[in-house]
Amino acid sequence: EGAHVFVVGGGEDESLLAFEAATGKLAWKRGDEKMTHATPIAATLHEKRQVIFFVQSGLIAVEPATGAELWRTEFPYRTSTAASPVVSGDVVYCPAGYGVGAAAWRIDSKDGKLVPELLWRAANKNINHWSTPIVHDGHLYGMFSFKEYGKGPLRCIELETGAEKWAREGFGPGYVILVGGTLLALSDKGELVLVDPRPDAYQELARADVLPGKCWSMPAFADGAVYLRSTQESVRIDLK
């Protein structure tokens, strides 16, 4: 993000870290938080650029240049948290497995300060085990299940309310990305499915069995091709 690389570390006064991207030198460190497996994300809320860390105590947003805290909110932690937060407009969503569930907050600006206000909380529901969902036109699309290997659903969830719009079984804890206006969903058993991201109904556009082994990694898209990998192989597929 900009001139820095942000990392969740560990140790006294050095749990949140920023390094100069060009040199690798430490730019700043702060906090005594305990880390999770979630990658920090950068977002702009109320015209304020910030980096959001998903740690064991919850969410913490800081200024990228200095590490100064902008806001924080509590969220439960059990065993592991891997999916990153998702930001759309002034709403921040985060999920976790192991019985935790998901929640969404609206980040308000009050007297020059950013304040998170809870929109909804779904205990042990709307779980993204390790796959971060994508947001499109006010709706989340992703793999919502916990250890339902080979059968967990691809779901559409309304971001503002947490309400389910539709679900289609048979994906397991795979991954989704958005390419243009098309959702690319990779199931954990190696099927690549192209889906029209619309909240009124599940609309499948194409499907192909592309990989053997378990697929627990995020697809990558570049120059008209999607790159996928499993525990056994990797593959490039041209999209036409």
mmCIF file of C-alpha atoms in Angstrom:
data_model
loop_
_atom_site.group_PDB
_atom_site.id
_atom_site.type_symbol
_atom_site.label_atom_id
_atom_site.label_comp_id
_atom_site.label_asym_id
_atom_site.label_seq_id
_atom_site.Cartn_x
_atom_site.Cartn_y
_atom_site.Cartn_z
ATOM 1 C CA GLU A 1 0.000 0.000 0.000
ATOM 2 C CA GLY A 2 1.782 3.128 -1.211
ATOM 3 C CA ALA A 3 5.385 3.104 -0.040
ATOM 4 C CA HIS A 4 4.922 0.492 2.679
ATOM 5 C CA VAL A 5 4.349 -3.208 3.260
ATOM 6 C CA PHE A 6 2.133 -3.999 6.258
ATOM 7 C CA VAL A 7 2.547 -7.116 8.369
ATOM 8 C CA VAL A 8 0.987 -8.551 11.520
ATOM 9 C CA GLY A 9 3.952 -9.522 13.668
ATOM 10 C CA GLY A 10 4.318 -10.331 17.349
ATOM 11 C CA GLY A 11 5.971 -9.261 20.547
ATOM 12 C CA GLU A 12 5.741 -6.319 22.904
ATOM 13 C CA ASP A 13 5.087 -3.031 21.068
ATOM 14 C CA GLU A 14 5.623 -4.648 17.672
ATOM 15 C CA SER A 15 2.502 -6.554 16.711
ATOM 16 C CA LEU A 16 1.553 -4.170 13.880
ATOM 17 C CA LEU A 17 4.435 -3.480 11.510
ATOM 18 C CA ALA A 18 5.135 -1.345 8.452
ATOM 19 C CA PHE A 19 8.230 -1.727 6.274
ATOM 20 C CA GLU A 20 9.535 0.531 3.522
ATOM 21 C CA ALA A 21 8.726 -1.296 0.295
ATOM 22 C CA ALA A 22 11.862 -0.026 -1.476
ATOM 23 C CA THR A 23 14.403 -0.886 1.226
ATOM 24 C CA GLY A 24 12.828 -3.317 3.687
ATOM 25 C CA LYS A 25 13.625 -0.974 6.563
ATOM 26 C CA LEU A 26 11.164 -0.783 9.452
ATOM 27 C CA ALA A 27 8.980 2.332 9.091
ATOM 28 C CA TRP A 28 7.000 1.926 12.319
ATOM 29 C CA LYS A 29 5.802 -0.633 14.842
ATOM 30 C CA ARG A 30 3.123 -0.527 17.515
ATOM 31 C CA GLY A 31 0.753 -2.515 19.710
ATOM 32 C CA ASP A 32 0.716 -5.692 21.769
ATOM 33 C CA GLU A 33 -1.973 -7.478 19.756
ATOM 34 C CA LYS A 34 -1.915 -11.202 19.031
ATOM 35 C CA MET A 35 -1.839 -12.087 15.349
ATOM 36 C CA THR A 36 -4.260 -14.090 13.222
ATOM 37 C CA HIS A 37 -3.821 -15.539 9.727
ATOM 38 C CA ALA A 38 -5.786 -12.663 8.131
ATOM 39 C CA THR A 39 -3.948 -10.346 5.741
ATOM 40 C CA PRO A 40 -4.263 -6.599 6.530
ATOM 41 C CA ILE A 41 -6.197 -4.602 3.931
ATOM 42 C CA ALA A 42 -6.099 -0.973 2.808
ATOM 43 C CA ALA A 43 -9.288 1.062 2.331
ATOM 44 C CA THR A 44 -10.582 4.624 2.198
ATOM 45 C CA LEU A 45 -13.339 5.493 4.677
ATOM 46 C CA HIS A 46 -14.675 9.047 4.898
ATOM 47 C CA GLU A 47 -11.825 10.205 2.650
ATOM 48 C CA LYS A 48 -9.291 8.786 5.105
ATOM 49 C CA ARG A 49 -6.877 6.175 3.771
ATOM 50 C CA GLN A 50 -6.223 3.461 6.345
ATOM 51 C CA VAL A 51 -4.946 -0.063 6.887
ATOM 52 C CA ILE A 52 -7.252 -2.460 8.736
ATOM 53 C CA PHE A 53 -5.678 -5.275 10.782
ATOM 54 C CA PHE A 54 -7.778 -8.295 11.820
ATOM 55 C CA VAL A 55 -6.164 -9.412 15.103
ATOM 56 C CA GLN A 56 -7.355 -11.654 17.919
ATOM 57 C CA SER A 57 -9.031 -8.782 19.776
ATOM 58 C CA GLY A 58 -10.917 -7.614 16.670
ATOM 59 C CA LEU A 59 -10.364 -4.970 14.000
ATOM 60 C CA ILE A 60 -7.880 -2.106 14.264
ATOM 61 C CA ALA A 61 -7.538 0.635 11.632
ATOM 62 C CA VAL A 62 -4.402 2.769 11.511
ATOM 63 C CA GLU A 63 -2.883 5.568 9.466
ATOM 64 C CA PRO A 64 -0.549 4.006 6.864
ATOM 65 C CA ALA A 65 2.258 6.552 7.293
ATOM 66 C CA THR A 66 2.486 6.589 11.087
ATOM 67 C CA GLY A 67 0.512 3.654 12.538
ATOM 68 C CA ALA A 68 -1.653 6.034 14.562
ATOM 69 C CA GLU A 69 -4.902 4.315 15.529
ATOM 70 C CA LEU A 70 -8.049 5.598 13.802
ATOM 71 C CA TRP A 71 -10.652 3.193 15.205
ATOM 72 C CA ARG A 72 -11.079 -0.285 16.635
ATOM 73 C CA THR A 73 -13.873 -2.721 17.424
ATOM 74 C CA GLU A 74 -14.021 -6.033 19.274
ATOM 75 C CA PHE A 75 -14.705 -9.361 17.557
ATOM 76 C CA PRO A 76 -14.474 -12.904 18.993
ATOM 77 C CA TYR A 77 -11.508 -15.169 18.298
ATOM 78 C CA ARG A 78 -11.329 -18.961 18.452
ATOM 79 C CA THR A 79 -8.540 -21.186 17.130
ATOM 80 C CA SER A 80 -7.914 -19.355 13.844
ATOM 81 C CA THR A 81 -9.061 -16.369 11.789
ATOM 82 C CA ALA A 82 -7.954 -16.415 8.154
ATOM 83 C CA ALA A 83 -10.342 -14.457 5.901
ATOM 84 C CA SER A 84 -9.581 -10.746 5.599
ATOM 85 C CA PRO A 85 -12.087 -7.935 6.238
ATOM 86 C CA VAL A 86 -14.138 -6.658 3.299
ATOM 87 C CA VAL A 87 -14.915 -2.953 2.843
ATOM 88 C CA SER A 88 -17.686 -1.418 0.722
ATOM 89 C CA GLY A 89 -18.477 2.262 1.071
ATOM 90 C CA ASP A 90 -18.538 2.904 4.817
ATOM 91 C CA VAL A 91 -19.349 -0.717 5.772
ATOM 92 C CA VAL A 92 -16.732 -3.181 7.038
ATOM 93 C CA TYR A 93 -17.492 -6.921 7.148
ATOM 94 C CA CYS A 94 -15.479 -9.662 8.821
ATOM 95 C CA PRO A 95 -16.024 -13.420 9.304
ATOM 96 C CA ALA A 96 -14.343 -16.225 11.240
ATOM 97 C CA GLY A 97 -14.737 -19.972 11.637
ATOM 98 C CA TYR A 98 -14.738 -22.246 14.681
ATOM 99 C CA GLY A 99 -18.167 -21.153 15.870
ATOM 100 C CA VAL A 100 -17.565 -17.393 15.612
ATOM 101 C CA GLY A 101 -19.618 -16.332 12.577
ATOM 102 C CA ALA A 102 -19.607 -12.870 11.037
ATOM 103 C CA ALA A 103 -20.454 -9.213 11.614
ATOM 104 C CA ALA A 104 -20.632 -5.902 9.790
ATOM 105 C CA TRP A 105 -20.121 -2.346 11.019
ATOM 106 C CA ARG A 106 -20.851 1.064 9.562
ATOM 107 C CA ILE A 107 -17.932 3.404 10.155
ATOM 108 C CA ASP A 108 -19.323 6.857 10.992
ATOM 109 C CA SER A 109 -17.490 10.162 11.233
ATOM 110 C CA LYS A 110 -18.346 12.008 14.464
ATOM 111 C CA ASP A 111 -16.579 15.182 15.597
ATOM 112 C CA GLY A 112 -13.638 14.380 13.355
ATOM 113 C CA LYS A 113 -13.258 10.823 14.655
ATOM 114 C CA LEU A 114 -14.137 7.518 12.996
ATOM 115 C CA VAL A 115 -16.553 5.413 15.046
ATOM 116 C CA PRO A 116 -17.688 1.834 14.199
ATOM 117 C CA GLU A 117 -21.380 1.076 14.787
ATOM 118 C CA LEU A 118 -22.577 -2.534 14.593
ATOM 119 C CA LEU A 119 -25.043 -3.231 11.777
ATOM 120 C CA TRP A 120 -25.516 -6.946 12.432
ATOM 121 C CA ARG A 121 -23.887 -9.951 14.057
ATOM 122 C CA ALA A 122 -24.501 -13.578 13.019
ATOM 123 C CA ALA A 123 -23.142 -15.969 15.647
ATOM 124 C CA ASN A 124 -21.822 -19.188 14.043
ATOM 125 C CA LYS A 125 -23.422 -18.179 10.711
ATOM 126 C CA ASN A 126 -22.203 -16.597 7.457
ATOM 127 C CA ILE A 127 -18.827 -18.237 8.073
ATOM 128 C CA ASN A 128 -15.994 -17.825 5.592
ATOM 129 C CA HIS A 129 -13.486 -20.389 6.849
ATOM 130 C CA TRP A 130 -10.383 -18.994 5.095
ATOM 131 C CA SER A 131 -11.754 -17.672 1.812
ATOM 132 C CA THR A 132 -12.327 -13.906 1.729
ATOM 133 C CA PRO A 133 -15.591 -13.133 -0.111
ATOM 134 C CA ILE A 134 -15.909 -10.404 -2.718
ATOM 135 C CA VAL A 135 -18.432 -7.557 -2.612
ATOM 136 C CA HIS A 136 -20.399 -6.454 -5.675
ATOM 137 C CA ASP A 137 -23.312 -4.008 -5.770
ATOM 138 C CA GLY A 138 -23.948 -4.237 -2.029
ATOM 139 C CA HIS A 139 -23.783 -8.038 -1.815
ATOM 140 C CA LEU A 140 -21.166 -10.524 -0.660
ATOM 141 C CA TYR A 141 -20.385 -13.548 -2.828
ATOM 142 C CA GLY A 142 -18.216 -16.317 -1.461
ATOM 143 C CA MET A 143 -17.774 -19.746 0.089
ATOM 144 C CA PHE A 144 -19.839 -19.680 3.269
ATOM 145 C CA SER A 145 -19.260 -22.865 5.245
ATOM 146 C CA PHE A 146 -17.015 -24.478 7.839
ATOM 147 C CA LYS A 147 -15.268 -27.778 7.076
ATOM 148 C CA GLU A 148 -17.992 -28.763 4.602
ATOM 149 C CA TYR A 149 -15.403 -30.096 2.177
ATOM 150 C CA GLY A 150 -16.756 -30.802 -1.305
ATOM 151 C CA LYS A 151 -20.278 -29.694 -0.433
ATOM 152 C CA GLY A 152 -20.328 -26.262 1.254
ATOM 153 C CA PRO A 153 -22.297 -23.584 -0.612
ATOM 154 C CA LEU A 154 -21.470 -20.582 -2.705
ATOM 155 C CA ARG A 155 -23.721 -17.896 -1.220
ATOM 156 C CA CYS A 156 -24.966 -14.403 -1.877
ATOM 157 C CA ILE A 157 -25.361 -12.335 1.309
ATOM 158 C CA GLU A 158 -26.750 -8.810 1.557
ATOM 159 C CA LEU A 159 -23.961 -6.757 3.111
ATOM 160 C CA GLU A 160 -26.122 -4.249 5.022
ATOM 161 C CA THR A 161 -28.283 -6.884 6.736
ATOM 162 C CA GLY A 162 -26.518 -10.255 6.599
ATOM 163 C CA ALA A 163 -29.588 -11.759 4.919
ATOM 164 C CA GLU A 164 -29.020 -14.697 2.577
ATOM 165 C CA LYS A 165 -30.273 -14.114 -0.978
ATOM 166 C CA TRP A 166 -29.372 -17.518 -2.414
ATOM 167 C CA ALA A 167 -27.079 -20.506 -1.899
ATOM 168 C CA ARG A 168 -25.799 -23.265 -4.177
ATOM 169 C CA GLU A 169 -24.264 -26.377 -2.612
ATOM 170 C CA GLY A 170 -21.241 -28.285 -3.894
ATOM 171 C CA PHE A 171 -18.315 -25.845 -3.643
ATOM 172 C CA GLY A 172 -16.688 -26.456 -0.265
ATOM 173 C CA PRO A 173 -14.033 -24.046 1.112
ATOM 174 C CA GLY A 174 -12.716 -22.887 -2.257
ATOM 175 C CA TYR A 175 -12.202 -19.307 -3.444
ATOM 176 C CA VAL A 176 -13.910 -16.622 -5.521
ATOM 177 C CA ILE A 177 -12.642 -13.624 -7.491
ATOM 178 C CA LEU A 178 -14.438 -11.071 -9.657
ATOM 179 C CA VAL A 179 -13.225 -10.565 -13.235
ATOM 180 C CA GLY A 180 -15.057 -7.725 -14.944
ATOM 181 C CA GLY A 181 -18.695 -8.499 -14.262
ATOM 182 C CA THR A 182 -18.239 -12.251 -13.830
ATOM 183 C CA LEU A 183 -17.695 -14.237 -10.650
ATOM 184 C CA LEU A 184 -15.048 -16.964 -10.907
ATOM 185 C CA ALA A 185 -15.625 -19.622 -8.265
ATOM 186 C CA LEU A 186 -13.061 -22.391 -7.731
ATOM 187 C CA SER A 187 -14.453 -25.283 -5.725
ATOM 188 C CA ASP A 188 -12.208 -27.187 -3.338
ATOM 189 C CA LYS A 189 -12.473 -30.245 -5.616
ATOM 190 C CA GLY A 190 -11.141 -28.415 -8.678
ATOM 191 C CA GLU A 191 -14.181 -27.188 -10.596
ATOM 192 C CA LEU A 192 -14.036 -23.675 -12.062
ATOM 193 C CA VAL A 193 -17.509 -22.150 -12.257
ATOM 194 C CA LEU A 194 -18.427 -18.852 -13.899
ATOM 195 C CA VAL A 195 -21.398 -17.160 -12.222
ATOM 196 C CA ASP A 196 -23.376 -14.001 -12.939
ATOM 197 C CA PRO A 197 -23.167 -12.026 -9.643
ATOM 198 C CA ARG A 198 -26.809 -11.078 -9.147
ATOM 199 C CA PRO A 199 -28.737 -11.206 -5.878
ATOM 200 C CA ASP A 200 -32.100 -12.405 -7.205
ATOM 201 C CA ALA A 201 -30.961 -15.894 -8.258
ATOM 202 C CA TYR A 202 -27.969 -18.172 -8.796
ATOM 203 C CA GLN A 203 -27.100 -17.920 -12.492
ATOM 204 C CA GLU A 204 -24.367 -20.279 -13.691
ATOM 205 C CA LEU A 205 -22.658 -19.340 -16.960
ATOM 206 C CA ALA A 206 -20.099 -22.132 -17.419
ATOM 207 C CA ARG A 207 -18.426 -24.971 -15.526
ATOM 208 C CA ALA A 208 -15.326 -27.111 -16.075
ATOM 209 C CA ASP A 209 -13.388 -29.670 -14.044
ATOM 210 C CA VAL A 210 -9.876 -28.182 -14.278
ATOM 211 C CA LEU A 211 -7.705 -29.589 -11.465
ATOM 212 C CA PRO A 212 -7.139 -32.736 -9.412
ATOM 213 C CA GLY A 213 -6.389 -32.519 -5.704
ATOM 214 C CA LYS A 214 -7.594 -29.976 -3.142
ATOM 215 C CA CYS A 215 -7.979 -26.349 -4.233
ATOM 216 C CA TRP A 216 -7.601 -24.067 -1.218
ATOM 217 C CA SER A 217 -5.786 -21.188 -2.904
ATOM 218 C CA MET A 218 -7.072 -18.022 -4.545
ATOM 219 C CA PRO A 219 -7.225 -17.820 -8.361
ATOM 220 C CA ALA A 220 -5.203 -15.112 -10.083
ATOM 221 C CA PHE A 221 -6.251 -13.319 -13.281
ATOM 222 C CA ALA A 222 -3.960 -11.523 -15.743
ATOM 223 C CA ASP A 223 -4.053 -10.698 -19.469
ATOM 224 C CA GLY A 224 -7.163 -12.717 -20.246
ATOM 225 C CA ALA A 225 -6.110 -15.869 -18.393
ATOM 226 C CA VAL A 226 -6.835 -17.306 -14.968
ATOM 227 C CA TYR A 227 -4.108 -19.125 -13.019
ATOM 228 C CA LEU A 228 -5.157 -21.861 -10.594
ATOM 229 C CA ARG A 229 -3.396 -24.374 -8.390
ATOM 230 C CA SER A 230 -4.204 -27.352 -6.194
ATOM 231 C CA THR A 231 -2.241 -29.672 -3.946
ATOM 232 C CA GLN A 232 -1.193 -31.574 -7.102
ATOM 233 C CA GLU A 233 -1.016 -29.243 -10.106
ATOM 234 C CA SER A 234 -1.202 -25.708 -11.426
ATOM 235 C CA VAL A 235 -2.945 -24.612 -14.615
ATOM 236 C CA ARG A 236 -3.482 -21.609 -16.852
ATOM 237 C CA ILE A 237 -6.869 -21.248 -18.540
ATOM 238 C CA ASP A 238 -7.631 -18.636 -21.189
ATOM 239 C CA LEU A 239 -11.023 -17.010 -20.761
ATOM 240 C CA LYS A 240 -12.811 -16.125 -23.986
#
